[in-house]
mmCIF file of C-alpha atoms (C1' of nucleotides) in Angstrom:
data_model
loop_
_atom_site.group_PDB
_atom_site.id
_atom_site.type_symbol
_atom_site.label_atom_id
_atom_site.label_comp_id
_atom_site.label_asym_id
_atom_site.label_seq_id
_atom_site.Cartn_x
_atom_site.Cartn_y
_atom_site.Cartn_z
ATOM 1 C CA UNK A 815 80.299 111.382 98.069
ATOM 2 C CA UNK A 816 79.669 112.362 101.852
ATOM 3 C CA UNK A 817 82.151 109.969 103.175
ATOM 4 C CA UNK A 818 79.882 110.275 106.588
ATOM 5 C CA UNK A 819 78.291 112.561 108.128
ATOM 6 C CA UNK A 820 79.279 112.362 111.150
ATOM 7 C CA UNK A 821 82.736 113.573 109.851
ATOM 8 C CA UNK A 822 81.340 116.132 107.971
ATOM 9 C CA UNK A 823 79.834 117.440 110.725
ATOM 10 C CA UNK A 824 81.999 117.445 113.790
ATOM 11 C CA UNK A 825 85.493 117.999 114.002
ATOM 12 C CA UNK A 826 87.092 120.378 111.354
ATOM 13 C CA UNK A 827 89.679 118.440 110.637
ATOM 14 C CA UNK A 828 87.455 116.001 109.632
ATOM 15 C CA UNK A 829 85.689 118.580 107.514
ATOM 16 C CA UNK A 830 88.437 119.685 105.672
ATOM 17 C CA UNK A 831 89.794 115.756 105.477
ATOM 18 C CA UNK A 832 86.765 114.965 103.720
ATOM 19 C CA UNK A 833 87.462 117.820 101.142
ATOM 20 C CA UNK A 834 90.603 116.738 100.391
ATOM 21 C CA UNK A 835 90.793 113.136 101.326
ATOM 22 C CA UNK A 836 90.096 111.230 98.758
ATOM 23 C CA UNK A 837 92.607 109.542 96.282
ATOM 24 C CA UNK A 838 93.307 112.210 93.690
ATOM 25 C CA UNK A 839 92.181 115.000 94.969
ATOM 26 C CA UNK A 840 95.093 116.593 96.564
ATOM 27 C CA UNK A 841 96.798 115.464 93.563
ATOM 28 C CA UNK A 842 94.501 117.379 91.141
ATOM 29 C CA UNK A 843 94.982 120.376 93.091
ATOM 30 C CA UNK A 844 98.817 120.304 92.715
ATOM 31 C CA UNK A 845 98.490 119.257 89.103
ATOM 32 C CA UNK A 846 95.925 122.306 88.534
ATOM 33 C CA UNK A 847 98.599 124.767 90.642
ATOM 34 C CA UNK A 848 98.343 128.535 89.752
ATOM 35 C CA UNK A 849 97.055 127.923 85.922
ATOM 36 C CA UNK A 850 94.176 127.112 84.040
ATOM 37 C CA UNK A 851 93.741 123.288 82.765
ATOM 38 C CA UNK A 852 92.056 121.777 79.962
ATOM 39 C CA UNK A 853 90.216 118.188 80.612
ATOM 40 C CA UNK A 854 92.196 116.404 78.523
ATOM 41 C CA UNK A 855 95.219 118.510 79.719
ATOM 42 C CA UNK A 856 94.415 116.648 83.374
ATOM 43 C CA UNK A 857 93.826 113.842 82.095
ATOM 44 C CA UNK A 858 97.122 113.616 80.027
ATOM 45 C CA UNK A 859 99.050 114.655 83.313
ATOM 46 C CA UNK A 860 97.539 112.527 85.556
ATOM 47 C CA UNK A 861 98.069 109.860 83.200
ATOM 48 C CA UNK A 862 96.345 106.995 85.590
ATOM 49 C CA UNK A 863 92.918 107.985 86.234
ATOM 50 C CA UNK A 864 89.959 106.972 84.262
ATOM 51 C CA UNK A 865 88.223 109.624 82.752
ATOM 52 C CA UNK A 866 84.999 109.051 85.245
ATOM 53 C CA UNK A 867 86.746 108.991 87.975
ATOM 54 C CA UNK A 868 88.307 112.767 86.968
ATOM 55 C CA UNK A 869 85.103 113.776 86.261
ATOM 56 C CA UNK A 870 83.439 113.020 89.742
ATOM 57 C CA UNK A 871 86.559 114.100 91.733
ATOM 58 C CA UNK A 872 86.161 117.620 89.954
ATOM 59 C CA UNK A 873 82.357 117.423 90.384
ATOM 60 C CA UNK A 874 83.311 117.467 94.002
ATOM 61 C CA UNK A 875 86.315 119.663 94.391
ATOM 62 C CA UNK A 876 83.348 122.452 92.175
ATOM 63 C CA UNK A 877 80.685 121.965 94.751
ATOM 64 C CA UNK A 878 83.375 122.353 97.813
ATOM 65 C CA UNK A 879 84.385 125.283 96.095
ATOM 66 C CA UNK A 880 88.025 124.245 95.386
ATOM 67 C CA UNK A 881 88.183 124.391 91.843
ATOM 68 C CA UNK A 882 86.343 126.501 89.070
ATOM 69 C CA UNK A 883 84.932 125.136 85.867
ATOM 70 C CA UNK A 884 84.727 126.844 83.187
ATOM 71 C CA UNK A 885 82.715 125.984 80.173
ATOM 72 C CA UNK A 886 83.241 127.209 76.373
ATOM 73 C CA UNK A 887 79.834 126.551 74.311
ATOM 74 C CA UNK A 888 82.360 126.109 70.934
ATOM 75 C CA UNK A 889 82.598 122.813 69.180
ATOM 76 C CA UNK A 890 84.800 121.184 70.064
ATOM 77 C CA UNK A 891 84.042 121.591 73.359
ATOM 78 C CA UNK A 892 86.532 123.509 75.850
ATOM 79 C CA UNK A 893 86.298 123.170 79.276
ATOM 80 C CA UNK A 894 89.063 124.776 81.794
ATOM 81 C CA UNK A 895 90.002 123.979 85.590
ATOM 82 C CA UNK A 896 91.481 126.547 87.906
ATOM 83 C CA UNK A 897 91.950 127.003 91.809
ATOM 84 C CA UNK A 898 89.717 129.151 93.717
ATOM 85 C CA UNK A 899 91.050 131.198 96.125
ATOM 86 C CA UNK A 900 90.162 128.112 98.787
ATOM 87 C CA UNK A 901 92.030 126.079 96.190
ATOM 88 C CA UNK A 902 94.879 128.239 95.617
ATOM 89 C CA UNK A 903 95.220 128.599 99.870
ATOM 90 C CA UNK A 904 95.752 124.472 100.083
ATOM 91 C CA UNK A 905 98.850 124.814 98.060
ATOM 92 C CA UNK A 906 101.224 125.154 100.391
ATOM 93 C CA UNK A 907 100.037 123.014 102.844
ATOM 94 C CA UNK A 908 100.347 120.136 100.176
ATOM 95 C CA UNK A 909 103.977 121.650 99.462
ATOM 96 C CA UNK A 910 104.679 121.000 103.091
ATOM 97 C CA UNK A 911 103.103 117.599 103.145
ATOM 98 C CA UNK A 912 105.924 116.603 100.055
ATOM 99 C CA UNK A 913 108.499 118.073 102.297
ATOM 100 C CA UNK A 914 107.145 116.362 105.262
ATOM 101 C CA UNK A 915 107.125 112.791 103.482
ATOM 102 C CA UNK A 916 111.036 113.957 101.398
ATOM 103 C CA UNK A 917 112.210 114.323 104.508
ATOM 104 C CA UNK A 918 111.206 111.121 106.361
ATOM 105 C CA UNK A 919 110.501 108.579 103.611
ATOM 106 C CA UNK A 920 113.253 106.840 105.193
ATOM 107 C CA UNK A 921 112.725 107.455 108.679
ATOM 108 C CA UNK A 922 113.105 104.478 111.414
ATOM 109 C CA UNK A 923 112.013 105.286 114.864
ATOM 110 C CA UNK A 924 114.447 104.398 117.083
ATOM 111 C CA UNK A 925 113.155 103.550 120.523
ATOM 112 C CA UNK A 926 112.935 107.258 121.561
ATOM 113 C CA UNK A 927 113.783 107.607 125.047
ATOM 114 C CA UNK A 928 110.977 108.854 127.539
ATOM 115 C CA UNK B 348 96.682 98.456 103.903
ATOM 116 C CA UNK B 349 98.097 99.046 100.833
ATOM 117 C CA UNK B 350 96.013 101.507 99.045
ATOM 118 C CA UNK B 351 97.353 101.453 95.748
ATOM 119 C CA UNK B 352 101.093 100.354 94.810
ATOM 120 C CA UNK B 353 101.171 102.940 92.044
ATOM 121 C CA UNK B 354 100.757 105.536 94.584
ATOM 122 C CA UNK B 355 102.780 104.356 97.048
ATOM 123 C CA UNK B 356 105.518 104.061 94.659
ATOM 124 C CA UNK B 357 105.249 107.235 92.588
ATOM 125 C CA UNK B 358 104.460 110.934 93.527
ATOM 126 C CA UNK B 359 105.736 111.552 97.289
ATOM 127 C CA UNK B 360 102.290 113.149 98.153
ATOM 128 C CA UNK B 361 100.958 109.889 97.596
ATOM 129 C CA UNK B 362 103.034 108.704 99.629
ATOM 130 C CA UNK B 363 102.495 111.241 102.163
ATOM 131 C CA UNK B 364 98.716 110.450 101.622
ATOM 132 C CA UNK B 365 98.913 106.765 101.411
ATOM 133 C CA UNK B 366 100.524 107.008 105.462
ATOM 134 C CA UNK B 367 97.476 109.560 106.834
ATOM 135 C CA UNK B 368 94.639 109.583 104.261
ATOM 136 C CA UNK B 369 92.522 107.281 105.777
ATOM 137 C CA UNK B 370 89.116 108.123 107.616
ATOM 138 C CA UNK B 371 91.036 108.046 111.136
ATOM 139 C CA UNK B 372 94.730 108.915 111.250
ATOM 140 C CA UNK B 373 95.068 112.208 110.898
ATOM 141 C CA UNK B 374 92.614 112.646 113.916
ATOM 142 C CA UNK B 375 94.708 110.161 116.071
ATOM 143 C CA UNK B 376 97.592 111.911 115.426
ATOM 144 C CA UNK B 377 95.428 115.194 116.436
ATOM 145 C CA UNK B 378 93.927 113.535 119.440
ATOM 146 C CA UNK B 379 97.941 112.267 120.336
ATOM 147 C CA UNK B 380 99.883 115.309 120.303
ATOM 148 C CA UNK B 381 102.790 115.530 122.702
ATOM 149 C CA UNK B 382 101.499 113.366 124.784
ATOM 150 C CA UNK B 383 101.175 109.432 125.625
ATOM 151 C CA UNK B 384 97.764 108.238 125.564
ATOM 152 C CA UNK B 385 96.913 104.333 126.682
ATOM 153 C CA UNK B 386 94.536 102.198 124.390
ATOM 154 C CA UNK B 387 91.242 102.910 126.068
ATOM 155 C CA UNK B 388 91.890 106.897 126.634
ATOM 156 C CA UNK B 389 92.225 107.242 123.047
ATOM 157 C CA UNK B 390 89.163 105.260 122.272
ATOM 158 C CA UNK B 391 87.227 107.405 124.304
ATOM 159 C CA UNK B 392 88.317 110.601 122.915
ATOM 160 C CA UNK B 393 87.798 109.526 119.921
ATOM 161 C CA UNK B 394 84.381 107.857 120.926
ATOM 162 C CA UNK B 395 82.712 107.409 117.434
ATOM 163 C CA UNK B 396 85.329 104.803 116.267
ATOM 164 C CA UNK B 397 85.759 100.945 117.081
ATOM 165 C CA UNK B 398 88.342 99.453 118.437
ATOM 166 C CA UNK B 399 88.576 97.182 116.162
ATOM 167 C CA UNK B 400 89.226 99.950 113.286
ATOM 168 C CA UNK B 401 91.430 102.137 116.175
ATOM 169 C CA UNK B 402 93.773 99.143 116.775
ATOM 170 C CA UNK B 403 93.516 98.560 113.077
ATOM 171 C CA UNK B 404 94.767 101.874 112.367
ATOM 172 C CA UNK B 405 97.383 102.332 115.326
ATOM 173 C CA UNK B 406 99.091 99.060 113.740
ATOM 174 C CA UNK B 407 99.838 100.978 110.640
ATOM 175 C CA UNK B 408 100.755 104.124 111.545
ATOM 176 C CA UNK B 409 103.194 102.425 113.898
ATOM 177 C CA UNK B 410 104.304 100.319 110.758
ATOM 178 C CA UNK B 411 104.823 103.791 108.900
ATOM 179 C CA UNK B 412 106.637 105.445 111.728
ATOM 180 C CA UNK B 413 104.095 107.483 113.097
ATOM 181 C CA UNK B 414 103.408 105.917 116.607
ATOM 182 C CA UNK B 415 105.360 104.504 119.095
ATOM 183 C CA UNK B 416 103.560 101.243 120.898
ATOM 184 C CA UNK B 417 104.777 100.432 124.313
ATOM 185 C CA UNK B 418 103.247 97.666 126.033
ATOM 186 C CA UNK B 419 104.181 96.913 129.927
ATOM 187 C CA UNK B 420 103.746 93.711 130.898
ATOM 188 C CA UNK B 421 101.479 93.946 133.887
ATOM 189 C CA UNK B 422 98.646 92.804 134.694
ATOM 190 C CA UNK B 423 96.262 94.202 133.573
ATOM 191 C CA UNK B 424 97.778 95.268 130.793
ATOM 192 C CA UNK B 425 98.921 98.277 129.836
ATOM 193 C CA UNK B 426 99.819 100.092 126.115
ATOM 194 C CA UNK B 427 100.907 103.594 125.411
ATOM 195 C CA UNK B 428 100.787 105.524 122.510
ATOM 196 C CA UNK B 429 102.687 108.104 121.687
ATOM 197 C CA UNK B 430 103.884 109.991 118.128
ATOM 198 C CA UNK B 431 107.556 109.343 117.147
ATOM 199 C CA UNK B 432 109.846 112.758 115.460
ATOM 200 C CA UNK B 433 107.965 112.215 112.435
ATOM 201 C CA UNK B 434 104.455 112.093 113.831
ATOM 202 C CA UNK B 435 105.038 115.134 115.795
ATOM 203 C CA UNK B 436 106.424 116.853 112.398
ATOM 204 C CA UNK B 437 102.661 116.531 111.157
ATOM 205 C CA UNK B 438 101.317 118.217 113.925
ATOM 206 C CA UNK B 439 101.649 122.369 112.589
ATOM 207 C CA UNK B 440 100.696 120.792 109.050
ATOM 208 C CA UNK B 441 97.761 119.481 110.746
ATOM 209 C CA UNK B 442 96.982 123.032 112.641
ATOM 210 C CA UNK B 443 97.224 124.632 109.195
ATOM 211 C CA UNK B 444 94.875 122.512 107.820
ATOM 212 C CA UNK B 445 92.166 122.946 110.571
ATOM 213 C CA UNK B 446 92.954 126.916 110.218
ATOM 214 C CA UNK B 447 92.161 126.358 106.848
ATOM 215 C CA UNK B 448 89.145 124.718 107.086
ATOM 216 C CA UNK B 449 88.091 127.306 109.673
ATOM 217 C CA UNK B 450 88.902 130.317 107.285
ATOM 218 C CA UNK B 451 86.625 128.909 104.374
ATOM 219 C CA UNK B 452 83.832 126.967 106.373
ATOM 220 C CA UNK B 453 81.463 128.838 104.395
ATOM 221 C CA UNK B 454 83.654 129.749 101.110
ATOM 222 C CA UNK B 455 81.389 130.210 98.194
ATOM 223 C CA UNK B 456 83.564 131.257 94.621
ATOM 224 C CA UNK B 457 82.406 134.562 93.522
ATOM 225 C CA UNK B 458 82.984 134.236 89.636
ATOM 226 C CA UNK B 459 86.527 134.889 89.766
ATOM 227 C CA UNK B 460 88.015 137.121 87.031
ATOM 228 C CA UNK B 461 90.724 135.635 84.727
ATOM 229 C "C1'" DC C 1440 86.769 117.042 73.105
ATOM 230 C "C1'" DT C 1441 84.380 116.348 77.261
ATOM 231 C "C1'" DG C 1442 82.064 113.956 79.248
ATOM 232 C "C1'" DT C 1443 77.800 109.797 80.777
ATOM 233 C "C1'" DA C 1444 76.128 105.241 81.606
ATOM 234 C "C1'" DT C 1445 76.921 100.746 83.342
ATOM 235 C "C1'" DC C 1446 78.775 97.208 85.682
ATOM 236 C "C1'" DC C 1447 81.832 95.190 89.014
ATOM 237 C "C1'" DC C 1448 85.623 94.522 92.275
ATOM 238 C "C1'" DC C 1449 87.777 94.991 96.436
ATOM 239 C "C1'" DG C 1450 89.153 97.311 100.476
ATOM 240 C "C1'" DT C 1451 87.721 99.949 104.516
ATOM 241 C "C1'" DA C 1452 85.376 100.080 108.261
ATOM 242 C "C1'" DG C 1453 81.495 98.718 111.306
ATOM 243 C "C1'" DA C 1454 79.023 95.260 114.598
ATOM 244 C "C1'" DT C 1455 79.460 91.745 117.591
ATOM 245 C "C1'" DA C 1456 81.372 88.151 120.290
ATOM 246 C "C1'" DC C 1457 85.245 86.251 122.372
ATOM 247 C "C1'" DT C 1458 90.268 85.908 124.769
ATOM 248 C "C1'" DG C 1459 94.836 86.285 127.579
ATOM 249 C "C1'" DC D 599 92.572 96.272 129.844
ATOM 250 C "C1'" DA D 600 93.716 95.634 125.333
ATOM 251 C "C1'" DG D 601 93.042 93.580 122.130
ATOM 252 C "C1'" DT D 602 91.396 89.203 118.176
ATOM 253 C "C1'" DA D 603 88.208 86.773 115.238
ATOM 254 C "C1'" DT D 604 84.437 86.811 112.074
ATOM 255 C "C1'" DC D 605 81.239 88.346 109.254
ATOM 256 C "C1'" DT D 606 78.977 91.901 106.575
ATOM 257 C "C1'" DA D 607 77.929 96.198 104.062
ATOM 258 C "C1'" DC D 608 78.961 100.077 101.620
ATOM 259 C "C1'" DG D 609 80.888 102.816 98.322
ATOM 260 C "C1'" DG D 610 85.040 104.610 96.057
ATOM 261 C "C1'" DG D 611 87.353 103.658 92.265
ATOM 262 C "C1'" DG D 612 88.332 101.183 87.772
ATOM 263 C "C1'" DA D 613 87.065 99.298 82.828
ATOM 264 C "C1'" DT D 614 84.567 99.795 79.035
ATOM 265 C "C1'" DA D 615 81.267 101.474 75.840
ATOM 266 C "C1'" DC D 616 78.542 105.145 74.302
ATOM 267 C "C1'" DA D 617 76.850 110.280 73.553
ATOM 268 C "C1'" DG D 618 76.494 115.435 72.318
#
DNA sequence: CTGTATCCCCGTAGATACTG
DNA sequence: CAGTATCTACGGGGATACAG
């Protein structure tokens, strides 16, 4: 969970890399976008995680206050996933990240000149 | 190296992840910038990290077009490192995510209405 | 339906010693 | 100075089975 503390606690970048640096987790967030998810709705989308692995990167993304869960005592059980505000502000900085990697996914430095 | 071919190979923020989600590159690039920064400078500035893992790390983002590696032949020898166009695109994304970070350091979700 | 509980693998990264 | 070469440890992530 606390990839090190030392990260956690020095340099914000680290900080907010250790928020959203895992595997999925940027991915959930983009998956999640402005609505509000079901479990099995995530699940379904993100059609190659394991159901315990969803579960503890959500666990995480609650307590860093990225995403809100929301729990419906009916049977069957409903639970739903939305952004927080936090959440919600990452957005387009993962937008620009896809643009970032569209636009140089074939990129070959050339010896740049000095 | 490879995190995860499925990854690599499908949604371009994996992708984008897959080339600076690691414990240490976005920070190099951070630590970079516009300049060129020899082996041993970096390790210092970054002082918490081995150079084992730094050298490590510098070989693939060079391999994903991040860095630029230029070794002079002297004696002794000499290496500079320096971010190529696309490593100096990450830069303001970088910024944005610190500025993030900054704004909710201490974020707690009020019960947000739906 | 929405999770837990286990168990295990493998990759990342750290420590240390050595080299051209 | 700028790395390699080993060895090791840790823990994230995956598979599967079970539970409320």
């Amino acid at each position: 969970m606390v990839k090190n503390e030392l990260m956690k606690y020095s340099c914000p970048l680290g900080k907010a890399m250790s928020a959203l640096g895992s595997k999925w987790k940027p991915i959930i967030v983009l998956v999640i976008k402005d609505r509000k998810l079901r479990f099995g709705e995530l699940a379904v989308r993100i059609n190659v995680i394991s159901r315990k692995v969803l579960t503890d990167q959500l666990r995480e993304m609650e307590s860093d206050g990225l995403v809100i869960r929301q729990e419906f005592k009916e049977l069957p059980p409903r639970v739903e996933y939305s952004l927080t505000e936090k959440g919600l502000a990452l957005l387009p900085i993962l937008y620009l990240l896809e643009e970032w990697e569209a636009k140089y996914h074939d990129y070959n430095p050339e010896k740049e000149k000095n």
